[in-house]
mmCIF file of C-alpha atoms in Angstrom:
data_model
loop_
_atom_site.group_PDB
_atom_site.id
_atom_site.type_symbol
_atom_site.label_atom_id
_atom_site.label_comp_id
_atom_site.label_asym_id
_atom_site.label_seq_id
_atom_site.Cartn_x
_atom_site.Cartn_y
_atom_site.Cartn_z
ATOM 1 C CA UNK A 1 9.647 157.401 -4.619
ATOM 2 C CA UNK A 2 9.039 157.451 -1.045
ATOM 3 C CA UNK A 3 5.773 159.498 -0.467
ATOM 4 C CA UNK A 4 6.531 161.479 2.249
ATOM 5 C CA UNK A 5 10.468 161.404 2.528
ATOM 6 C CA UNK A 6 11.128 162.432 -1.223
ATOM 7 C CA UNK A 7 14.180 165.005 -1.470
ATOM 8 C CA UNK A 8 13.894 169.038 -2.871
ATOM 9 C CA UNK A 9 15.302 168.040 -5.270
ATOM 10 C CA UNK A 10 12.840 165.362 -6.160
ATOM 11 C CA UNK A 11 10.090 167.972 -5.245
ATOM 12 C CA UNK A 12 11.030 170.116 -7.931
ATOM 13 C CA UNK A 13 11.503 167.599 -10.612
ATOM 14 C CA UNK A 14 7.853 166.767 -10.064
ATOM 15 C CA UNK A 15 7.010 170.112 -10.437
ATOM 16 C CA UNK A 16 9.134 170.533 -13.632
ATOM 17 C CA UNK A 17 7.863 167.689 -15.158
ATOM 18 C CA UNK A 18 3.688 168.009 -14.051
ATOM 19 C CA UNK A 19 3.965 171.738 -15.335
ATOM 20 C CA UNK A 20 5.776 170.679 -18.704
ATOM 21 C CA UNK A 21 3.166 167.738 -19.073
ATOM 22 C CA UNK A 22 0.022 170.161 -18.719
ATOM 23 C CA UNK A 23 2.120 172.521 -20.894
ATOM 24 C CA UNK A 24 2.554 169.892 -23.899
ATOM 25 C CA UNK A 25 -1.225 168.612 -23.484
ATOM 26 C CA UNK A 26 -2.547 172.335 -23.793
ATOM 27 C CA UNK A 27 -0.338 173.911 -26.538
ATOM 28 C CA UNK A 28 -1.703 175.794 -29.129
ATOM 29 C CA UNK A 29 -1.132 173.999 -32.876
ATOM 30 C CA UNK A 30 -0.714 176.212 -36.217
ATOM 31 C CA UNK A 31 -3.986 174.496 -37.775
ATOM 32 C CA UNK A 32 -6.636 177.640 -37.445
ATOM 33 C CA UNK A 33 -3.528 179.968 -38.292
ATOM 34 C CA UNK A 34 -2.400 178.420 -41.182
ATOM 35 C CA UNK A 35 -6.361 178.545 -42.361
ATOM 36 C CA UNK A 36 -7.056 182.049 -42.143
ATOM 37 C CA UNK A 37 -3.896 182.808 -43.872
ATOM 38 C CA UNK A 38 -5.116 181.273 -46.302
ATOM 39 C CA UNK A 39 -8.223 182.015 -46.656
ATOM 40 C CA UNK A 40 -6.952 186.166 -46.815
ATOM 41 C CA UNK A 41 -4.473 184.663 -49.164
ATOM 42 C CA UNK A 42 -7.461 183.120 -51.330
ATOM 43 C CA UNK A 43 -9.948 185.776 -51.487
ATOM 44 C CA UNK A 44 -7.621 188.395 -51.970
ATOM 45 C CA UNK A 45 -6.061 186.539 -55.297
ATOM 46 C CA UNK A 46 -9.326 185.389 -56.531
ATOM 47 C CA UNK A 47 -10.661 189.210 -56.387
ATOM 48 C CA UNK A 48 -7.324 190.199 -58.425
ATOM 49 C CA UNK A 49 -8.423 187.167 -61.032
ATOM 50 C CA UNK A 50 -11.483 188.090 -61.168
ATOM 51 C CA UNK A 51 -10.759 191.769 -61.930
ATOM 52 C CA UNK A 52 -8.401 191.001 -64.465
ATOM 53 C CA UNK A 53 -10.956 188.984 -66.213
ATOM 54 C CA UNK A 54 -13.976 191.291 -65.932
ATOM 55 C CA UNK A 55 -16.277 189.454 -63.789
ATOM 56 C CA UNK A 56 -15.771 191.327 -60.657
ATOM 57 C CA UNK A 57 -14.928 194.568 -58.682
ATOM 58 C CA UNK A 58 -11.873 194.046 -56.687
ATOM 59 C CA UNK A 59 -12.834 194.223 -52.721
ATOM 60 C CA UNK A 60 -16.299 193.030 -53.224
ATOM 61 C CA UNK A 61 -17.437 192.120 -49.990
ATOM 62 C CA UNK A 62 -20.240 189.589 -50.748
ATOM 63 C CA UNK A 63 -17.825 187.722 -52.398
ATOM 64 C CA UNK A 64 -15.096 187.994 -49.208
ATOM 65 C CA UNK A 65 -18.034 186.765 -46.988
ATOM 66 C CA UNK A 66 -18.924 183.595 -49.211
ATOM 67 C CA UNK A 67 -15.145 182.720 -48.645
ATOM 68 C CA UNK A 68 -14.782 184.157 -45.091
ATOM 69 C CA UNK A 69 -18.143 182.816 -43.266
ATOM 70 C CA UNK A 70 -17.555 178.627 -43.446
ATOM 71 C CA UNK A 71 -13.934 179.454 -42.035
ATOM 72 C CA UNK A 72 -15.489 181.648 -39.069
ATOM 73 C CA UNK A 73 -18.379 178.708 -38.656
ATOM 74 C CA UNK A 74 -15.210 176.164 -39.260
ATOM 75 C CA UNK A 75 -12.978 177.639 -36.478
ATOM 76 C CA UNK A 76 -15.632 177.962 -34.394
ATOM 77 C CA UNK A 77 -17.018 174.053 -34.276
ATOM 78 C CA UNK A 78 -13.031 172.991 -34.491
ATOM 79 C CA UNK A 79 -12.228 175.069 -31.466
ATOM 80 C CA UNK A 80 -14.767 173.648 -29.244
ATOM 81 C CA UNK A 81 -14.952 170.254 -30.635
ATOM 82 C CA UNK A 82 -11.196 170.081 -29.974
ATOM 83 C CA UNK A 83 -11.596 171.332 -26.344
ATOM 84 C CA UNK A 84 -14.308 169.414 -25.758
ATOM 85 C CA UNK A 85 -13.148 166.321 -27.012
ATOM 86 C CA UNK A 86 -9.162 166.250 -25.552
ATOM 87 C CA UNK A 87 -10.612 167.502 -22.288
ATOM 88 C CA UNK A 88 -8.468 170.581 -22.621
ATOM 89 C CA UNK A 89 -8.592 172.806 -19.498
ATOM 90 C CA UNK A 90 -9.488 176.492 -19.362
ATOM 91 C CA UNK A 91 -6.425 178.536 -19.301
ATOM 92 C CA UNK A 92 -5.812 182.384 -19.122
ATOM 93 C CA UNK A 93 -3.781 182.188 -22.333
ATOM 94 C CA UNK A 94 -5.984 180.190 -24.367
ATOM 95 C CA UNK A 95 -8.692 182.304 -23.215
ATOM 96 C CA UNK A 96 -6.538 185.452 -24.371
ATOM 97 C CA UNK A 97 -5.413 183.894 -28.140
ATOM 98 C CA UNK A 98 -9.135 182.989 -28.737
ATOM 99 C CA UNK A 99 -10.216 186.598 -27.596
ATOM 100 C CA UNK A 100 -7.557 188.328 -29.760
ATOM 101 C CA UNK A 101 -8.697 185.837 -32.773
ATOM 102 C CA UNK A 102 -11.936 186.599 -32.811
ATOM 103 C CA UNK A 103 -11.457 190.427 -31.930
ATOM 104 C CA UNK A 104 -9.519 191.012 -35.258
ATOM 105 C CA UNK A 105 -11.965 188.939 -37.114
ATOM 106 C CA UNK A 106 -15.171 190.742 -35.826
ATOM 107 C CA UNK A 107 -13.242 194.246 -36.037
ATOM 108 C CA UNK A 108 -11.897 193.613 -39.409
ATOM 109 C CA UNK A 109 -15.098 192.225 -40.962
ATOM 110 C CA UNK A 110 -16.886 195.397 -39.457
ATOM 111 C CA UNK A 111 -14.395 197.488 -41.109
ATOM 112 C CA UNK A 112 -14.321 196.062 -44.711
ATOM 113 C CA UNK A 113 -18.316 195.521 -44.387
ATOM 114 C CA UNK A 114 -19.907 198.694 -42.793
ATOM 115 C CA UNK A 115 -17.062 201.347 -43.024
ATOM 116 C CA UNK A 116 -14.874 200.371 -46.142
ATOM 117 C CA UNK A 117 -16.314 203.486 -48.061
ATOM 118 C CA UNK A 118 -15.007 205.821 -44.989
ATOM 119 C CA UNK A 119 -11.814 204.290 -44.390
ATOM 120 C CA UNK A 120 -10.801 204.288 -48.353
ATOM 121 C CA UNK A 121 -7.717 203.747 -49.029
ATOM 122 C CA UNK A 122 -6.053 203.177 -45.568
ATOM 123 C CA UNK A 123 -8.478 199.696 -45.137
ATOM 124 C CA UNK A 124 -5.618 197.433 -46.117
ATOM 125 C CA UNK A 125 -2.875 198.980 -43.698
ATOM 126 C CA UNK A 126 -5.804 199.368 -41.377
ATOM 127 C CA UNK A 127 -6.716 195.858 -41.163
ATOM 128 C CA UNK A 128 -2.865 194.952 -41.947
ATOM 129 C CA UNK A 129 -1.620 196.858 -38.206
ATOM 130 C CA UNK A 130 -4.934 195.100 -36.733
ATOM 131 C CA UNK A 131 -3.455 191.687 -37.372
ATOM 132 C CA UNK A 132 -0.425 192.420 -36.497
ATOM 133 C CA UNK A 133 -1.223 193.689 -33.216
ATOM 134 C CA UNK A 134 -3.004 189.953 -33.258
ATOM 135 C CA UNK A 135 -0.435 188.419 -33.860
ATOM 136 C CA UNK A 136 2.293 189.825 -31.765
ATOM 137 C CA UNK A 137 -0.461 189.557 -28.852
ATOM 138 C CA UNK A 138 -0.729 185.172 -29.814
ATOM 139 C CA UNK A 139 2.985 185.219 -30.597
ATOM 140 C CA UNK A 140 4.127 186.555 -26.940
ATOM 141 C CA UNK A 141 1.459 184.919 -25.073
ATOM 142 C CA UNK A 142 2.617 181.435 -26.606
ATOM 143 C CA UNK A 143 6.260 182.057 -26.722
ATOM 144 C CA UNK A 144 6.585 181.498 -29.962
ATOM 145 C CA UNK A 145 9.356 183.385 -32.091
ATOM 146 C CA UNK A 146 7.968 183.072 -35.556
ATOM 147 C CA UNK A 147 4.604 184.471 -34.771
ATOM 148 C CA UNK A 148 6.133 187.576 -33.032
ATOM 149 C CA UNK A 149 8.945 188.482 -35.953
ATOM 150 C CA UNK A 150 5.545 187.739 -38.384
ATOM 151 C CA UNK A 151 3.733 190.121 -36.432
ATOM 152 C CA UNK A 152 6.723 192.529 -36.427
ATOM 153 C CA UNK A 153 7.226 192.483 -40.058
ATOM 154 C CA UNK A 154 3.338 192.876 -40.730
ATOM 155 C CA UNK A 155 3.226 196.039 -38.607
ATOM 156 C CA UNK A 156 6.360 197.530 -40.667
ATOM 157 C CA UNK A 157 4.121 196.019 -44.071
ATOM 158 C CA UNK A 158 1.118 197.780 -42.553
ATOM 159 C CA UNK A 159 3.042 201.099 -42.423
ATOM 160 C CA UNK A 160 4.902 200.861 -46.020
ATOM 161 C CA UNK A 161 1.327 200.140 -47.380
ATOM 162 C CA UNK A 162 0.190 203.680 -46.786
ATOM 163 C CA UNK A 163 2.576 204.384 -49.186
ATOM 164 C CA UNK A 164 2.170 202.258 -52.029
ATOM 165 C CA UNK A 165 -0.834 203.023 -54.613
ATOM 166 C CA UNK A 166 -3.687 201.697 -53.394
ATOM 167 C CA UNK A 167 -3.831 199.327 -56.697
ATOM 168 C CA UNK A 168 -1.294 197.389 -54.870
ATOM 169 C CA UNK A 169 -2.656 197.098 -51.572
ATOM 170 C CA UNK A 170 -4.260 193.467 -52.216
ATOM 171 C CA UNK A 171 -0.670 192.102 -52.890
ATOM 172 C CA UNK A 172 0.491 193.705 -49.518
ATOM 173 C CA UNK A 173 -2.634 191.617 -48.036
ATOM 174 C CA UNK A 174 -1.300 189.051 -49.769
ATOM 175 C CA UNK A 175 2.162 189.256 -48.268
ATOM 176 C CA UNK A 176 0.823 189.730 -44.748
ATOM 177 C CA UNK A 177 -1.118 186.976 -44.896
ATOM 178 C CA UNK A 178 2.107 184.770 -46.249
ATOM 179 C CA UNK A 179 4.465 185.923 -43.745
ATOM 180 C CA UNK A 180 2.375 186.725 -40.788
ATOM 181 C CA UNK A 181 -0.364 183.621 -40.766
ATOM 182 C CA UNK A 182 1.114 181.008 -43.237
ATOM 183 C CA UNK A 183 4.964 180.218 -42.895
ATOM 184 C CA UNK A 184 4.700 181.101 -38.770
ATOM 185 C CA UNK A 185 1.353 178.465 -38.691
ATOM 186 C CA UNK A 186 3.784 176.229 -40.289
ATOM 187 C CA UNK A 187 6.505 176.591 -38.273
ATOM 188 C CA UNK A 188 3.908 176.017 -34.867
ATOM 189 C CA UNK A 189 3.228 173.135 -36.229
ATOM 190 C CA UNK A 190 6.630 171.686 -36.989
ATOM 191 C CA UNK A 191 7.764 172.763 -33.327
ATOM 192 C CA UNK A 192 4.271 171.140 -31.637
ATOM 193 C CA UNK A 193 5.479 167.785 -33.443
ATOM 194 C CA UNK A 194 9.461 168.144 -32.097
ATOM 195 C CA UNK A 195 7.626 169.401 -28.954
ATOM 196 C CA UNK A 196 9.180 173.020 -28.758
ATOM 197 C CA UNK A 197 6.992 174.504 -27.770
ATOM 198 C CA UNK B 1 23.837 166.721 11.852
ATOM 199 C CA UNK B 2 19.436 167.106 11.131
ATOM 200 C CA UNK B 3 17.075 164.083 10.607
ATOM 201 C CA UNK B 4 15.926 163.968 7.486
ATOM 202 C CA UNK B 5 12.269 164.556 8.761
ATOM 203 C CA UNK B 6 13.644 168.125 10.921
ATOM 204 C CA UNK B 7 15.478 169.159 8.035
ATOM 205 C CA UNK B 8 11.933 169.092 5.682
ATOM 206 C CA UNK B 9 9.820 170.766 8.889
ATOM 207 C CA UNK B 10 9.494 173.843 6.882
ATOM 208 C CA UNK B 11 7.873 172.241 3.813
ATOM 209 C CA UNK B 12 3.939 172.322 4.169
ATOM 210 C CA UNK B 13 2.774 168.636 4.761
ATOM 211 C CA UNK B 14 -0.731 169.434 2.548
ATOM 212 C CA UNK B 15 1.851 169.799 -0.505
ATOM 213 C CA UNK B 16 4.845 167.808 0.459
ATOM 214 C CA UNK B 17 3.827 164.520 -0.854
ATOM 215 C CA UNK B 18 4.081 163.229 -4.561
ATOM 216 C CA UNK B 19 0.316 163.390 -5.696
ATOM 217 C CA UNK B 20 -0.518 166.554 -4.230
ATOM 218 C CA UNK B 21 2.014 168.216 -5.191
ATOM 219 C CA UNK B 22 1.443 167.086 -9.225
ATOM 220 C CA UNK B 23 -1.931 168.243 -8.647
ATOM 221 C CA UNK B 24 -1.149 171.254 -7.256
ATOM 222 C CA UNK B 25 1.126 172.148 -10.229
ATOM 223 C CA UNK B 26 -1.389 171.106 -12.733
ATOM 224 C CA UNK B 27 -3.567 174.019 -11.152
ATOM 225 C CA UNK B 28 -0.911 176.644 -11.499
ATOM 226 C CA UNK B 29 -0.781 176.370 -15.479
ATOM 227 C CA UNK B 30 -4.135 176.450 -16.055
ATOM 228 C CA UNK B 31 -7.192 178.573 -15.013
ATOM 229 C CA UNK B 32 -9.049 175.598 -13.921
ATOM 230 C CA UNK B 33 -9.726 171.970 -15.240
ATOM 231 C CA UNK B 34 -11.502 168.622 -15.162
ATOM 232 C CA UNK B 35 -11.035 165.550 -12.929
ATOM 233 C CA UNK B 36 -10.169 163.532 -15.871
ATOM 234 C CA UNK B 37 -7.458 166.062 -17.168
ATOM 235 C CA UNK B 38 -5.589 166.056 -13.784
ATOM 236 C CA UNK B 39 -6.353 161.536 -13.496
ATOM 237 C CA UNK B 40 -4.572 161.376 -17.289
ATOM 238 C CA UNK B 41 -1.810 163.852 -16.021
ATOM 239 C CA UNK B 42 -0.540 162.593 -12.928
ATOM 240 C CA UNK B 43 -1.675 158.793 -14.342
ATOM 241 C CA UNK B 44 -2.835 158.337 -11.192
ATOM 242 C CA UNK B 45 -6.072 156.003 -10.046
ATOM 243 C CA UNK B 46 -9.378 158.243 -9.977
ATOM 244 C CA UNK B 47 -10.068 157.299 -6.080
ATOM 245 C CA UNK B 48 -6.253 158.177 -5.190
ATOM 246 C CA UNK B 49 -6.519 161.348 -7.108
ATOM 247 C CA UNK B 50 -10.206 161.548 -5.291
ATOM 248 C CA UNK B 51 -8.836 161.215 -2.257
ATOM 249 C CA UNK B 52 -5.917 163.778 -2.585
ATOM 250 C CA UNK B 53 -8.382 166.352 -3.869
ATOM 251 C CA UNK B 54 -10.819 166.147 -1.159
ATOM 252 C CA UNK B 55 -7.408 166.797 1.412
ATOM 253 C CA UNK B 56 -6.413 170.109 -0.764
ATOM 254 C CA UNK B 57 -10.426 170.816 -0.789
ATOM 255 C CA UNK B 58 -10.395 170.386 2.874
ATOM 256 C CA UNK B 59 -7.069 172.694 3.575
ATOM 257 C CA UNK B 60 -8.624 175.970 1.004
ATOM 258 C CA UNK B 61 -5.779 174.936 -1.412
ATOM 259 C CA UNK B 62 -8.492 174.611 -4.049
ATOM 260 C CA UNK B 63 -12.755 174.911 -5.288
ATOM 261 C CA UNK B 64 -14.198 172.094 -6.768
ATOM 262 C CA UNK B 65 -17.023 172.250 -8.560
ATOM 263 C CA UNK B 66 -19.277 169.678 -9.179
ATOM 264 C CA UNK B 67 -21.490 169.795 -11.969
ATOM 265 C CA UNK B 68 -23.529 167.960 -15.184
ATOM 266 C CA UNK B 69 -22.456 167.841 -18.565
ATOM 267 C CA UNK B 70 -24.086 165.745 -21.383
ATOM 268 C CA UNK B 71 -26.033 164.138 -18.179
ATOM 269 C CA UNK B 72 -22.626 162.725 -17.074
ATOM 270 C CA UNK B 73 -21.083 164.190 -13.628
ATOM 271 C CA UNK B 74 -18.431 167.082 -14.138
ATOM 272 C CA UNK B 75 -15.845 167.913 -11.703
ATOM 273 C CA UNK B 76 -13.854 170.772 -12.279
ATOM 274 C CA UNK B 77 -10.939 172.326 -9.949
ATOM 275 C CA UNK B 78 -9.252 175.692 -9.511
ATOM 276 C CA UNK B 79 -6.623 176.364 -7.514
ATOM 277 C CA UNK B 80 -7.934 179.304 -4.404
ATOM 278 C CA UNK B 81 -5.216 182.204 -3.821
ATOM 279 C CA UNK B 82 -3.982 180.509 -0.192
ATOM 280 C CA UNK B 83 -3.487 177.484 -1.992
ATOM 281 C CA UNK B 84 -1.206 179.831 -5.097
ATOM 282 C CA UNK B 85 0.454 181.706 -1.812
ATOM 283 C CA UNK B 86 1.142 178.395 -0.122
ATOM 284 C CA UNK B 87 2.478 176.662 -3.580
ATOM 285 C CA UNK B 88 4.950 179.797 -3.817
ATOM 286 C CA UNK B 89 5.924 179.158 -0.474
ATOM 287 C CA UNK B 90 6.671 175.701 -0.491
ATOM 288 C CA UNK B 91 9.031 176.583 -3.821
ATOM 289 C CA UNK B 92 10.884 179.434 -1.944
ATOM 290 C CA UNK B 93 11.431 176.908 1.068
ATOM 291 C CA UNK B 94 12.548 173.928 -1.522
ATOM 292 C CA UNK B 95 14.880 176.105 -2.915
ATOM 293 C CA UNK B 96 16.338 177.390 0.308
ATOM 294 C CA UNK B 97 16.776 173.526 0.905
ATOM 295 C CA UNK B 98 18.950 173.619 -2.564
ATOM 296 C CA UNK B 99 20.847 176.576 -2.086
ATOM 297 C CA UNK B 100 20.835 177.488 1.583
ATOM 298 C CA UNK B 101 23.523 180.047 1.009
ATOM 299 C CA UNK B 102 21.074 182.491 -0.799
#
């Protein structure tokens, strides 16, 4: 191509195709998703387990941080080794899906840590509409279906669990973390490798 | 009938060529990025993408800041709001080039 006498057409195609490049290098993957969905997933079972066997209280936060600490220490190193190592550039989104991350993790821990005994009952739907909002916010800001149906169907989880005996609550944790983290991480990742997204 | 060169008078001349323009695009996804990122995007050679920064530098398309990291030099670019305005611009005028009815 010519570089001065190159058509509108041709303009634009270079545009396209630059903006879809930067788009593909900088796309979010479900890795750090998937994780924390599992880790609620984990701790939450292994509290039920433990219960039913006698060896613990269910909800015992020194236990939750033991599980819950590495993966903060692990997403953080991951995040900025990965930045720093694929030369990723700063971007208003990323900036805005690491913000909302580590919001609902700081707010929740918070929460279940320092105010569990006032909250009570409504901690599980409480935290439950806090990811959700999360995950709408990471869903819509990456165009990504899965997360923002997820998100959806964790808010409506989050309300439902105000009505279900708080014995329960841990399953609808459980849930959340299944259909709002897990299957939708998956998914990101399935689409990054087609490039879909 | 217009020359090919009269009929592209309205395009700006900073953004109208091939480089420039990828670089230019690069900026408007992201917030603001390395040297390196934009030389392994456009696949370009560093003093030709050197070059073509310095020109947008040079017009108040874009900042570039020049800094150390790990002891190693550390360029990073934005894009500056005349050079967003004039990016916009030079769309609206490509596509009046495409369509000319609307």
């Amino acid at each position: 191509m010519d570089e001065k006498n190159f058509t509108p057409e041709e303009s634009l195609l270079i545009i396209s195709m630059t903006i879809e490049e930067t788009r593909k290098k900088i796309q979010e993957n479900g890795h750090i998703i998937i994780l924390w969905g599992s880790l609620i997933f984990t701790v939450i079972l292994s509290q039920y387990i433990l219960e039913l066997l006698g060896l613990h209280k269910k909800f015992d936060i020194a236990w939750t941080c033991i599980l819950f600490l590495p993966g903060a220490i692990y997403t953080f190193f991951y995040t900025w080794r990965k930045s720093r190592k694929n030369n990723i550039p700063k971007t208003i989104l990323g900036t805005i899906v690491g913000a909302m991350g580590w919001l609902f993790g700081l707010n929740g821990f918070v929460l279940a840590a320092i105010f569990g005994d006032h909250i009570g009952n409504a901690l599980a739907p409480v935290l439950l509409i806090l990811l959700a909002i999360t995950t709408i916010v990471i869903g819509l800001s990456i165009k990504f279906k899965p997360l923002i149906i997820g998100g959806i169907v964790l808010n409506l989880l989050a309300i439902g669990t105000f009505l279900v005996n708080p014995a329960y609550h841990g399953f609808s944790l459980m849930f959340g973390a299944m259909i709002g983290l897990i299957i939708p991480g998956i998914l990101l990742n399935i689409a990054k490798k087609r490039g879909n997204v | 009938m217009l020359k090919k060169e009269e009929m592209f008078s309205d395009l700006d001349p900073i953004l109208h060529s091939q480089l420039r323009l990828s670089i230019v695009s690069i900026l408007m996804t992201v917030e603001e990025t390395s040297f390196s990122f934009i030389k392994d995007t456009t696949k370009a050679a560093a003093g030709n993408v050197s070059i073509q920064i310095n020109k947008l530098q040079e017009a108040g398309y874009i900042t570039v800041k020049k800094t150390f990291k790990n002891n190693y030099p550390n360029t990073t670019v934005s894009l500056t709001e005349k050079g967003r305005n004039a990016f916009e611009e030079y769309v609206k005028n490509l596509q009046k080039y495409i369509h000319p009815q609307k």
